[in-house]
Short mmCIF file of C-alpha atoms and ligand atoms in Angstrom, two decimals:
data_model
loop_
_atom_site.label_atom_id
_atom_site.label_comp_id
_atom_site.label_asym_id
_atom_site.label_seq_id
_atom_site.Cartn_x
_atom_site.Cartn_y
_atom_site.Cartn_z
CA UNK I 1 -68.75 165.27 7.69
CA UNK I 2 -66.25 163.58 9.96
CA UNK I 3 -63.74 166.10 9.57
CA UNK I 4 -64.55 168.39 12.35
CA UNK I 5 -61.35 169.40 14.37
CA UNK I 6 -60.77 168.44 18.09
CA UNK I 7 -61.57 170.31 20.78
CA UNK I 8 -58.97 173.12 20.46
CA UNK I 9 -57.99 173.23 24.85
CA UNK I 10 -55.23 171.14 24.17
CA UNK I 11 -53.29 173.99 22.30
CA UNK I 12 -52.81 176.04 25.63
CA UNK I 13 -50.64 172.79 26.86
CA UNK I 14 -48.55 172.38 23.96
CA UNK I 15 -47.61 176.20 23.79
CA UNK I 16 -46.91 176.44 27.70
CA UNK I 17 -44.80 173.00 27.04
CA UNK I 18 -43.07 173.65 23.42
CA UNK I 19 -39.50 174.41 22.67
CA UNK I 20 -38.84 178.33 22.27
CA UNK I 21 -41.68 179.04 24.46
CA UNK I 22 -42.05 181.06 27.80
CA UNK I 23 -42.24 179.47 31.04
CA UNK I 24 -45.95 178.98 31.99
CA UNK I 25 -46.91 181.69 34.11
CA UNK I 26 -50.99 183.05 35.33
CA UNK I 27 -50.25 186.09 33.00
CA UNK I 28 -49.32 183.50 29.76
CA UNK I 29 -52.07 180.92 30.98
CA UNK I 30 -54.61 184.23 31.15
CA UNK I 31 -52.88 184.88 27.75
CA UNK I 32 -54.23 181.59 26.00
CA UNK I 33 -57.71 181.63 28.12
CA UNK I 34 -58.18 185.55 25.65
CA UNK I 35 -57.33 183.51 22.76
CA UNK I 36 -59.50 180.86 23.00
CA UNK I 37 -62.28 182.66 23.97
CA UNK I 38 -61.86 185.14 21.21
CA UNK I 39 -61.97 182.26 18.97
CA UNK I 40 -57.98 183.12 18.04
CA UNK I 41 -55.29 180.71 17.30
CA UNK I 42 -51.58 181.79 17.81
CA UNK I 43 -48.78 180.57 14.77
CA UNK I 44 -46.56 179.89 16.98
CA UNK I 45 -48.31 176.72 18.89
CA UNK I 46 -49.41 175.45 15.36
CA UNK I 47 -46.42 176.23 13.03
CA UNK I 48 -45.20 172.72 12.72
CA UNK I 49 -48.25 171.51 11.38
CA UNK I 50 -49.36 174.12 9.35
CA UNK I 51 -45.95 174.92 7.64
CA UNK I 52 -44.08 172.12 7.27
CA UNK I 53 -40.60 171.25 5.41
CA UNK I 54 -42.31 169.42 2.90
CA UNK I 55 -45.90 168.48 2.46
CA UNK I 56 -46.61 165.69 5.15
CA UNK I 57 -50.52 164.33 4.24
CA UNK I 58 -52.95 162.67 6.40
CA UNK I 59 -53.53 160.25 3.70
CA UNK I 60 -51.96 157.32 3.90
CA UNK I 61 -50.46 154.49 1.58
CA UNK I 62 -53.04 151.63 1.26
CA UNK I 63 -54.22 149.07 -0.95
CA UNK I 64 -57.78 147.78 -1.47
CA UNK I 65 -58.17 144.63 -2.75
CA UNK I 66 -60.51 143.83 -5.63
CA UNK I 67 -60.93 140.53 -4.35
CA UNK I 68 -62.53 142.14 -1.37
CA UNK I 69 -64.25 145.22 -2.85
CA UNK I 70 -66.29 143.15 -5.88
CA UNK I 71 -68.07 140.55 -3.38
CA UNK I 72 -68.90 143.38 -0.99
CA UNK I 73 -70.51 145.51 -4.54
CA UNK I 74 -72.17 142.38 -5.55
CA UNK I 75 -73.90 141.93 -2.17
CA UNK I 76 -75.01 145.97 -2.38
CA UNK I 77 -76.32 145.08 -5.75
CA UNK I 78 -79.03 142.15 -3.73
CA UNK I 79 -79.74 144.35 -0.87
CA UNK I 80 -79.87 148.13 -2.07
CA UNK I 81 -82.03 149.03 -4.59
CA UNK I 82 -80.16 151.95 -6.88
CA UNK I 83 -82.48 155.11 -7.68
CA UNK I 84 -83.60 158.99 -6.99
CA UNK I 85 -81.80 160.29 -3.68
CA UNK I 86 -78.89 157.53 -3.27
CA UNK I 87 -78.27 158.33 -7.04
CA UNK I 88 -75.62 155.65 -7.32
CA UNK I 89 -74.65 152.49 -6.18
CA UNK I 90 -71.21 152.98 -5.86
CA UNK I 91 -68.88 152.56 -2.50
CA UNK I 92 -66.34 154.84 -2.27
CA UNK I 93 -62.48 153.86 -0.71
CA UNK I 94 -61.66 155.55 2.03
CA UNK I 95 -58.25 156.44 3.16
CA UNK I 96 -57.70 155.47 6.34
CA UNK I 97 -55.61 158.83 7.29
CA UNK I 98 -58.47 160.97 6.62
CA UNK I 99 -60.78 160.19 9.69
CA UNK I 100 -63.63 158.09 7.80
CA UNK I 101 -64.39 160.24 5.24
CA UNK I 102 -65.10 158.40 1.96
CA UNK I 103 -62.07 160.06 0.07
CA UNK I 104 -59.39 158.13 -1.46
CA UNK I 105 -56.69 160.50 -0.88
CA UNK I 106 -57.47 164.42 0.35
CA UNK I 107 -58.90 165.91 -3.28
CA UNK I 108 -60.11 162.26 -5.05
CA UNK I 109 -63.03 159.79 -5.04
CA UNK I 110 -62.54 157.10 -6.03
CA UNK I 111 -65.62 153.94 -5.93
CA UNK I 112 -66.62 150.72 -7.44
CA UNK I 113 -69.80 151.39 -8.75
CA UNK I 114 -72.54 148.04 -9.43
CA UNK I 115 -75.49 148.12 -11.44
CA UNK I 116 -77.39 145.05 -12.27
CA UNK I 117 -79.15 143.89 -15.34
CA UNK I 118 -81.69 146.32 -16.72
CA UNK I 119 -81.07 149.06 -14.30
CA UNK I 120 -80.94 152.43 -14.70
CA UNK I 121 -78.80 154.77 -12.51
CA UNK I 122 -80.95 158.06 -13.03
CA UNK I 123 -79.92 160.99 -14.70
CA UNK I 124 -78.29 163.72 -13.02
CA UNK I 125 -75.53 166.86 -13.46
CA UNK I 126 -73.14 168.30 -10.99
CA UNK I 127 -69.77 170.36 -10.84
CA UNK I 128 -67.89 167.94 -9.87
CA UNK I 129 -65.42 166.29 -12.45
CA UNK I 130 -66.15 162.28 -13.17
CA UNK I 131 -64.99 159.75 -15.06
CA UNK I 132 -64.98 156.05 -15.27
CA UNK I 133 -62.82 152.99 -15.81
CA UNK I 134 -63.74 149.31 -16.51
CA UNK I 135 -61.54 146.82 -15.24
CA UNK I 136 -63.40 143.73 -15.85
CA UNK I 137 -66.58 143.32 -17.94
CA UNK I 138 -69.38 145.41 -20.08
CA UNK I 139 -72.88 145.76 -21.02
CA UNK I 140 -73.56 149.34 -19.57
CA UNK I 141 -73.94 152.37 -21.65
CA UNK I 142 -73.65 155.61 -20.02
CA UNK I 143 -75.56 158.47 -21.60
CA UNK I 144 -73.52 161.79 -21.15
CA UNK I 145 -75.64 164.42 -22.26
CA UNK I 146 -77.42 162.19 -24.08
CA UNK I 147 -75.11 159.93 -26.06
CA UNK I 148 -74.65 156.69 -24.82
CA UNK I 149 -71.31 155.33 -24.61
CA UNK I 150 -70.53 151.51 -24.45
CA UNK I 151 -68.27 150.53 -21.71
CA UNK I 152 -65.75 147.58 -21.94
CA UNK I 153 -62.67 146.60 -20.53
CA UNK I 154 -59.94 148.65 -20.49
CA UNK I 155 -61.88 151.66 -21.61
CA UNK I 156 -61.52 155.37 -19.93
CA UNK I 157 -64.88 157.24 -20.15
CA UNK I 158 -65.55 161.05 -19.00
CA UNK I 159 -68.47 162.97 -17.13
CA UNK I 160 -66.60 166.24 -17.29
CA UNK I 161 -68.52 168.93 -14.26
CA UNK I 162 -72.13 169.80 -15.55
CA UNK I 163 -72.73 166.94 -18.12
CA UNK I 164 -76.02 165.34 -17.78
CA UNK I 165 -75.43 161.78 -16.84
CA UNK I 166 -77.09 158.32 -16.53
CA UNK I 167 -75.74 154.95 -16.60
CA UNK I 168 -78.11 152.06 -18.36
CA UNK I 169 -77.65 148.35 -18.03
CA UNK I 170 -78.97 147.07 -21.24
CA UNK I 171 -78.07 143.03 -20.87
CA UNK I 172 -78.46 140.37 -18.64
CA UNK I 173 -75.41 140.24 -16.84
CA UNK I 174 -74.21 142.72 -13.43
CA UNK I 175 -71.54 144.97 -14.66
CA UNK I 176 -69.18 146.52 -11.88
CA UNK I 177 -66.29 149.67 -12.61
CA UNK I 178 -64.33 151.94 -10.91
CA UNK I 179 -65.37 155.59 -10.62
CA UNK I 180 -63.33 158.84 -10.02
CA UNK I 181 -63.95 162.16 -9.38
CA UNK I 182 -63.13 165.35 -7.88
CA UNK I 183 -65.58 165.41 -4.96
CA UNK I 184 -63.28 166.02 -1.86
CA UNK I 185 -61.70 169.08 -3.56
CA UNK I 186 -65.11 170.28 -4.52
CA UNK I 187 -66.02 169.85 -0.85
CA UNK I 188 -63.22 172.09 0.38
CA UNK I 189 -63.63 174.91 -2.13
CA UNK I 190 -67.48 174.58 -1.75
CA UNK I 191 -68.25 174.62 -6.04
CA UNK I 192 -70.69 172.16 -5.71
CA UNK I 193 -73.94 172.41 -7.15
CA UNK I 194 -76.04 169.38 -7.97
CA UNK I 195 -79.24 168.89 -10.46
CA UNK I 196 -81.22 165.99 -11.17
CA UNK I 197 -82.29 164.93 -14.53
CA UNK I 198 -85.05 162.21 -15.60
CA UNK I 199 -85.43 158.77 -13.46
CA UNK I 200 -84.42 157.06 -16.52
CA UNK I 201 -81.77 156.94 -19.18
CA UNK I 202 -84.22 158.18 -21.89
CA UNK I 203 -82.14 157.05 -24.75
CA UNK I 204 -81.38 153.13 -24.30
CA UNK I 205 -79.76 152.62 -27.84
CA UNK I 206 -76.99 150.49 -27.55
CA UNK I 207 -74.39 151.72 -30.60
CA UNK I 208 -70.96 150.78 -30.53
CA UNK I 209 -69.17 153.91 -31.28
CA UNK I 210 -70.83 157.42 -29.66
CA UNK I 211 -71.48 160.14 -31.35
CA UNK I 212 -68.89 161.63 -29.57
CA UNK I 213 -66.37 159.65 -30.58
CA UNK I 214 -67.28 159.47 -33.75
CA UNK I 215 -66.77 163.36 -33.93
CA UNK I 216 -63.71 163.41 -31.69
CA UNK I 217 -61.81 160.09 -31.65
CA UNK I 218 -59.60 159.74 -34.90
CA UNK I 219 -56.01 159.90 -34.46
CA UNK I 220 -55.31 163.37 -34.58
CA UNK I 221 -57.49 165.27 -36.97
CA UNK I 222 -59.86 167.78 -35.11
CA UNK I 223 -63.20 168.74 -36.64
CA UNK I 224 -62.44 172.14 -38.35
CA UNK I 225 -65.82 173.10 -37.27
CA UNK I 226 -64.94 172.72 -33.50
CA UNK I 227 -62.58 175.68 -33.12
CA UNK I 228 -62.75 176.17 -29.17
CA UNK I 229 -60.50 175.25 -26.40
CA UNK I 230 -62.67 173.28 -24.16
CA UNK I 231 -62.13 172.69 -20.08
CA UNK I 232 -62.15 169.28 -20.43
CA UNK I 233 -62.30 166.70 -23.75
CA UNK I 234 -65.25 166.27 -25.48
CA UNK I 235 -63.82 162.76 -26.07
CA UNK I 236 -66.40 160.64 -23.78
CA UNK I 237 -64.90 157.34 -24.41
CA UNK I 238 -61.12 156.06 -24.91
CA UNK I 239 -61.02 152.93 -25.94
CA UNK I 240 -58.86 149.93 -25.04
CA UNK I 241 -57.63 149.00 -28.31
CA UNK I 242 -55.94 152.56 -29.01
CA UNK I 243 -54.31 152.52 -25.33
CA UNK I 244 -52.89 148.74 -25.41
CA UNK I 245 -51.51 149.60 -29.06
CA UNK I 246 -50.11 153.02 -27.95
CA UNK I 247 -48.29 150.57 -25.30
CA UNK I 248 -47.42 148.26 -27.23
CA UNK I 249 -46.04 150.00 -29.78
CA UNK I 250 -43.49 151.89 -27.51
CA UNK I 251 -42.21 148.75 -25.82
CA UNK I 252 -42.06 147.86 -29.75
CA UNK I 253 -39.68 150.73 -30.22
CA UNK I 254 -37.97 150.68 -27.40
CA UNK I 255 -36.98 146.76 -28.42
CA UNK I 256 -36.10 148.32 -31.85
CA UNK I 257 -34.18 150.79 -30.45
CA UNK I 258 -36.17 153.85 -30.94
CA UNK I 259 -37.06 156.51 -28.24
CA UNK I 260 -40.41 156.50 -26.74
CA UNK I 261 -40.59 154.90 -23.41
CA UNK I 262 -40.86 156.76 -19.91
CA UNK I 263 -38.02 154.56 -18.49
CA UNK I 264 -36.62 151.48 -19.55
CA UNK I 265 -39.06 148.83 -19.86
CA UNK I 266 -41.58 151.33 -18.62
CA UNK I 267 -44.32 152.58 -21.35
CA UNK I 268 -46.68 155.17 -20.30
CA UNK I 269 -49.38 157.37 -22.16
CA UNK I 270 -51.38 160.02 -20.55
CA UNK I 271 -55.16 160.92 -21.76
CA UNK I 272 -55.46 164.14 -23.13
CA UNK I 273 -58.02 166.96 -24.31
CA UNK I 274 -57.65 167.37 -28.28
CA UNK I 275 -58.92 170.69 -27.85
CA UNK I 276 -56.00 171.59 -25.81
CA UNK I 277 -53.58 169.42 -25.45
CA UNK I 278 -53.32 169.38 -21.70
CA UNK I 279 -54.88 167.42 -19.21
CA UNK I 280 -58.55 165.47 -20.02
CA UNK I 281 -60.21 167.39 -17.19
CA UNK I 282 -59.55 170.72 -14.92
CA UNK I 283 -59.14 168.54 -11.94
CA UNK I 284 -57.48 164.80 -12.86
CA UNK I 285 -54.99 163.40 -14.67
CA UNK I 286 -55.01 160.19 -15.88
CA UNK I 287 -52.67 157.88 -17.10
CA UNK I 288 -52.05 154.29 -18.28
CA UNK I 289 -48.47 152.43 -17.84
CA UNK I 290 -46.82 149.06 -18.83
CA UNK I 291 -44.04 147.81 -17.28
CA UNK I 292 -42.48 144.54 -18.73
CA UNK I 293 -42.33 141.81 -17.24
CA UNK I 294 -39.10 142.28 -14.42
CA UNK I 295 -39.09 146.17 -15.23
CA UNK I 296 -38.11 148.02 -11.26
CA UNK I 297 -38.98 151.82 -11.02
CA UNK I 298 -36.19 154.09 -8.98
CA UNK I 299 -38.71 155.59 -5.98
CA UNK I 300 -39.78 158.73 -6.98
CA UNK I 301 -42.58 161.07 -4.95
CA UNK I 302 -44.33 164.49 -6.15
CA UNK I 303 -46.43 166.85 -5.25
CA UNK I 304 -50.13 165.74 -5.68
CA UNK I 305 -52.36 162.68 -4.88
CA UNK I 306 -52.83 159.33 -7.07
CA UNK I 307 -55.21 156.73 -7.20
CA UNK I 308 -53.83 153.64 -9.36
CA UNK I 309 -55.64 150.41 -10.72
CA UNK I 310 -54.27 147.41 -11.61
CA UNK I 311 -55.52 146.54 -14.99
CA UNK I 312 -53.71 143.25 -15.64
CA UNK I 313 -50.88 141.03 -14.57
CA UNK I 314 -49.29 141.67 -10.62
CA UNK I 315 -46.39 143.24 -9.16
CA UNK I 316 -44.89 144.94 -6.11
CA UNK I 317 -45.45 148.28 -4.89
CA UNK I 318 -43.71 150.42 -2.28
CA UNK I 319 -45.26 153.69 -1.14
CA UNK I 320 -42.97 155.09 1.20
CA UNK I 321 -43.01 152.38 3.83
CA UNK I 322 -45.87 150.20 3.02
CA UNK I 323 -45.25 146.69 1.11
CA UNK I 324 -47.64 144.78 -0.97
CA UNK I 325 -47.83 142.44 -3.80
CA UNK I 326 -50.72 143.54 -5.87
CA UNK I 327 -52.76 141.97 -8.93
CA UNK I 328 -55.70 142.76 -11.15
CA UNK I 329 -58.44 144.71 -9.75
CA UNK I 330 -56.46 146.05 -6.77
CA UNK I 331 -56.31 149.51 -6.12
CA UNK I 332 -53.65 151.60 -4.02
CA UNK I 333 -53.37 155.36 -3.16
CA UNK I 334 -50.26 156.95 -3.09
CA UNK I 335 -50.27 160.24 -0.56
CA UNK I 336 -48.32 163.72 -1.99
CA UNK I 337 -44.53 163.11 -1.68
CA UNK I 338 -44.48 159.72 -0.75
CA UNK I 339 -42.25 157.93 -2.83
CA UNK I 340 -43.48 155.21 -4.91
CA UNK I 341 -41.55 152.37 -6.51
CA UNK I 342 -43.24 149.31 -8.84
CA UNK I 343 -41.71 145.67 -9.75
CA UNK I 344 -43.33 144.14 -12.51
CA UNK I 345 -43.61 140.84 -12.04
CA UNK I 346 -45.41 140.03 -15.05
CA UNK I 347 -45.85 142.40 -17.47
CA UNK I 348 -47.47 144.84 -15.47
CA UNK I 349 -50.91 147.20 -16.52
CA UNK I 350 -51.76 150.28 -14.28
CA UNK I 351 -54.66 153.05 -14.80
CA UNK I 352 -53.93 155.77 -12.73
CA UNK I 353 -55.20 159.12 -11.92
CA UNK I 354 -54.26 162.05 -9.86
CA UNK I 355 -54.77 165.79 -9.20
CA UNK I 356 -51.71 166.78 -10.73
CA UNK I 357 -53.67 169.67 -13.09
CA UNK I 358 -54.87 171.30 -9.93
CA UNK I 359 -51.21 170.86 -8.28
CA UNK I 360 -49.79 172.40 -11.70
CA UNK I 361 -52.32 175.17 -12.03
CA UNK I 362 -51.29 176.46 -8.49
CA UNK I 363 -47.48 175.96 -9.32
CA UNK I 364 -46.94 173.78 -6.66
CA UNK I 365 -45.59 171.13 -9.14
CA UNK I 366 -42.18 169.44 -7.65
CA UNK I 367 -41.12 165.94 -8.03
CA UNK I 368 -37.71 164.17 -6.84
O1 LIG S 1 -71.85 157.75 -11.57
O2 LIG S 1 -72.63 159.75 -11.55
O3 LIG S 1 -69.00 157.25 -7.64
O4 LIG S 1 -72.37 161.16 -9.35
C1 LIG S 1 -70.06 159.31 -7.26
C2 LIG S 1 -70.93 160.29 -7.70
C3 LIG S 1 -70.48 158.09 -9.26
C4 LIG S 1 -71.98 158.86 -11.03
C5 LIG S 1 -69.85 158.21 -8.05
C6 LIG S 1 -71.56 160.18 -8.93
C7 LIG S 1 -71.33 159.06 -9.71
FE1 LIG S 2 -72.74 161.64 -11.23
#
């Protein structure tokens, strides 16, 4: 990885030189020289860092443009063949901040993933936590554990951690979507574990409800048979229609003068696990917000990492002190406690996802 630390010599300087410290002497300087070759690291050169008044991330605030990011997948699609070993055809962004490492922010992946007509991406399991969302186009089923899902616009589809998984394109046209998952957190907790499955998707039926969903996804009624609370939803696929009418219909109320909305003008739903309740996944939250056309958020920052999408129609964002307009496809990251602010400028779509059930579970939850 390209997150090794720097040579560590330059810590000697900076605790001769820092404020509060004693005046370099040879006893200090013969002091430092134990530490380091002990392989010891005082606080007090490193508190700063380490401990600071509020969480300051090496991520940083940027925006990918689709624009830029669908040519680039398109060209991968001609030139590298997708099988065994690479796995996936799917480029990851990489925050800038965080030394070249393919993670969006420090805990999230987040990729455009390409496959072309009649590929398979082979089968496979890991720990890590996946999902995926389409932003333009369909034609690919993905077969979690064995049920193939349809994807299409707009729709939110889960590989929660073990599930078998392989994505099938079953027409004649290139089908490109956005991927996220848990990797970088996996990576610093080191729960990975990884096992491939067949080549091929085995089942290439092409239904247009899974079986999944056709257990799991009607409007609140559970199967009585299911009685468990599981990690993460068995729903595999949320579909666009219930979203944009869940949207819709708040705005609706809002204009009617019911409650319902996040903020004025502002209609938000989050995804959630109908066995629980909570969050669709251990490790991510996801969301989906509308903003009318006009609608400005007040900045507001938490604790926690987001990816967001733009789904439809453009705006403005502001995270912290980065500026830019943004329309559909685009993708931005917004690092913990940066404040973020939107303007709609049409009405105004956004997928997002963050690590916010991680950031809860450790009751490090704050928001301002
Ligand atoms: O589609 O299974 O972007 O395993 C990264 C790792 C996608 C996938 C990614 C994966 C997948
Ligand atoms: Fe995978």
């Amino acid at each position: 990885m390209t997150t090794t630390q720097p040579a560590r010599s330059p810590v000697t300087l900076k605790a001769v030189a820092g404020p509060g410290q004693p005046e370099p002497t040879p006893a200090l300087e013969e002091l430092y020289r134990g530490f380091e070759n002990e392989l010891l690291v005082p606080l007090w050169t490193e508190i700063g860092d380490l401990m600071p008044l509020s969480p300051r991330s090496n991520a940083v605030a940027h925006r990918w443009r689709w624009s830029e990011l669908l040519p680039l997948a398109r060209r991968a699609g001609d030139l590298v063949p997708v099988g065994r070993g690479g796995e996936r055809r799917a480029i990851a962004l990489a925050n800038p901040g965080l030394g070249g490492a393919p993670y969006a922010t420090p805990t999230l992946w987040a990729a455009i993933q390409y496959l072309n007509p009649g590929e398979d991406a082979p089968v496979h399991r890991h720990t890590q936590n996946a999902f995926r969302f389409v932003v333009e186009g369909e034609g690919v089923w993905t077969a979690v554990d064995g049920d193939p899902v349809a994807m299409r616009r707009g729709d939110f589809l889960l590989t929660p951690g073990w599930a078998f998984h392989g994505h099938h394109n079953a027409t004649t046209e290139p089908m490109a979507w956005l991927d996220g998952l848990d990797i970088p957190l996996a990576r610093y907790l080191d729960t990975g574990f990884f096992e491939p499955g067949p080549d091929h998707v085995e089942d290439t039926s092409t239904p247009e409800r899974s079986r999944s969903e056709r257990l799991w996804a009607h409007p609140g009624l559970r199967p009585v048979s299911q009685k468990e609370a599981a990690a993460s939803s068995p729903i595999a696929a949320y579909r666009w229609e219930h979203t944009d009418a869940a949207l819709a219909d708040q705005l609706a109320l809002e204009a009617e003068g019911h409650p319902g909305v996040l903020a004025p003008g502002h209609a938000a739903v989050r995804f959630t696990n109908p066995t629980t309740g909570g969050d669709v996944m251990p490790t991510i939250r996801a969301e989906f917000h509308r903003l009318r056309a006009g609608t400005a958020t007040e900045p507001a920052r938490e604790v926690g990492s987001s990816v967001y999408l733009v789904f439809a129609g453009e705006g403005a964002v502001r995270v912290g002190e980065a500026e830019w307009t943004v329309g559909q496809g685009d993708l931005f990251v917004v690092p913990s406690w940066q404040p973020l602010a939107l303007t709609a400028g049409s009405e105004l779509d956004l997928f997002r996802f963050s690590d916010a059930p991680v950031i809860e579970r450790l009751n490090a939850a704050r928001s301002e």
